[in-house]
mmCIF file of C-alpha atoms in Angstrom:
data_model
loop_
_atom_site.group_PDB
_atom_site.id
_atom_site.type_symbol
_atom_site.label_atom_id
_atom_site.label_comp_id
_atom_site.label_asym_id
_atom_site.label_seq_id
_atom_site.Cartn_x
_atom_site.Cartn_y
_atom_site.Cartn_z
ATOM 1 C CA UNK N 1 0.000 0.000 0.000
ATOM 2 C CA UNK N 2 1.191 3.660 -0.916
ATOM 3 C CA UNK N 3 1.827 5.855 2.175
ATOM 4 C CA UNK N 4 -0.247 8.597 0.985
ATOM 5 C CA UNK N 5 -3.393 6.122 0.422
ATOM 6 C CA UNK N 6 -2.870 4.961 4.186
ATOM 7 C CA UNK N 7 -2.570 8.495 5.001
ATOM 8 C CA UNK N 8 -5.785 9.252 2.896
ATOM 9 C CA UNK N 9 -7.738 6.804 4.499
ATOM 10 C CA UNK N 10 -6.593 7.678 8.287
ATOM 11 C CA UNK N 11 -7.999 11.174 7.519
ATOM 12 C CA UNK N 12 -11.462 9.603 6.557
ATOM 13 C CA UNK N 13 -11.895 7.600 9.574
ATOM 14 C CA UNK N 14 -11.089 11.225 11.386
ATOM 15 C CA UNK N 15 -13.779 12.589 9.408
ATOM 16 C CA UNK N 16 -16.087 9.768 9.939
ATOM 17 C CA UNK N 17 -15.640 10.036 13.559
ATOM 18 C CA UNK N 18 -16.296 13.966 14.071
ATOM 19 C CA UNK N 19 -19.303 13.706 11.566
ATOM 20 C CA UNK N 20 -20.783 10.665 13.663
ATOM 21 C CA UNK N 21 -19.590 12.908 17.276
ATOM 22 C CA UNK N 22 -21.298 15.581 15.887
ATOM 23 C CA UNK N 23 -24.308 13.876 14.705
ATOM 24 C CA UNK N 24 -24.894 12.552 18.207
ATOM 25 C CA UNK N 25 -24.266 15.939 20.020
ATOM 26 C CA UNK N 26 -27.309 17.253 17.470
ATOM 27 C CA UNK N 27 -29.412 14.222 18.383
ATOM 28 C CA UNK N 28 -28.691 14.584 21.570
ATOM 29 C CA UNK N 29 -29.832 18.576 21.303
ATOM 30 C CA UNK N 30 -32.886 17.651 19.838
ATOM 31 C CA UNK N 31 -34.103 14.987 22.116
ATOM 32 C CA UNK N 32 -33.531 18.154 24.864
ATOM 33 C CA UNK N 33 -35.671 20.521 23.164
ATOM 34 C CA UNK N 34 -38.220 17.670 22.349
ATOM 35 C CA UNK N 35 -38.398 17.124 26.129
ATOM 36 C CA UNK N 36 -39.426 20.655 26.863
#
C-alpha cells in the first residue's frame, strides 16, 4: 500500500468520527428541546 493512500484513508476515519460525534451531540440537542 502507498503511504499517501494509508494516510488518505486515516484522515477519513477522522472525518467519519467527528461527523458521527457531531451527529450525536445534534441528536442529543434535539431529544432536549423535544423534552421541553
Amino acid at each position: 500500500m502507498r503511504p499517501e493512500s494509508k494516510r488518505s484513508d486515516k484522515y477519513d476515519d477522522v472525518k467519519q468520527r467527528l461527523l458521527e460525534a457531531s451527529n450525536a451531540i445534534f441528536a442529543d440537542k434535539r431529544k432536549k428541546t423535544a423534552n421541553k
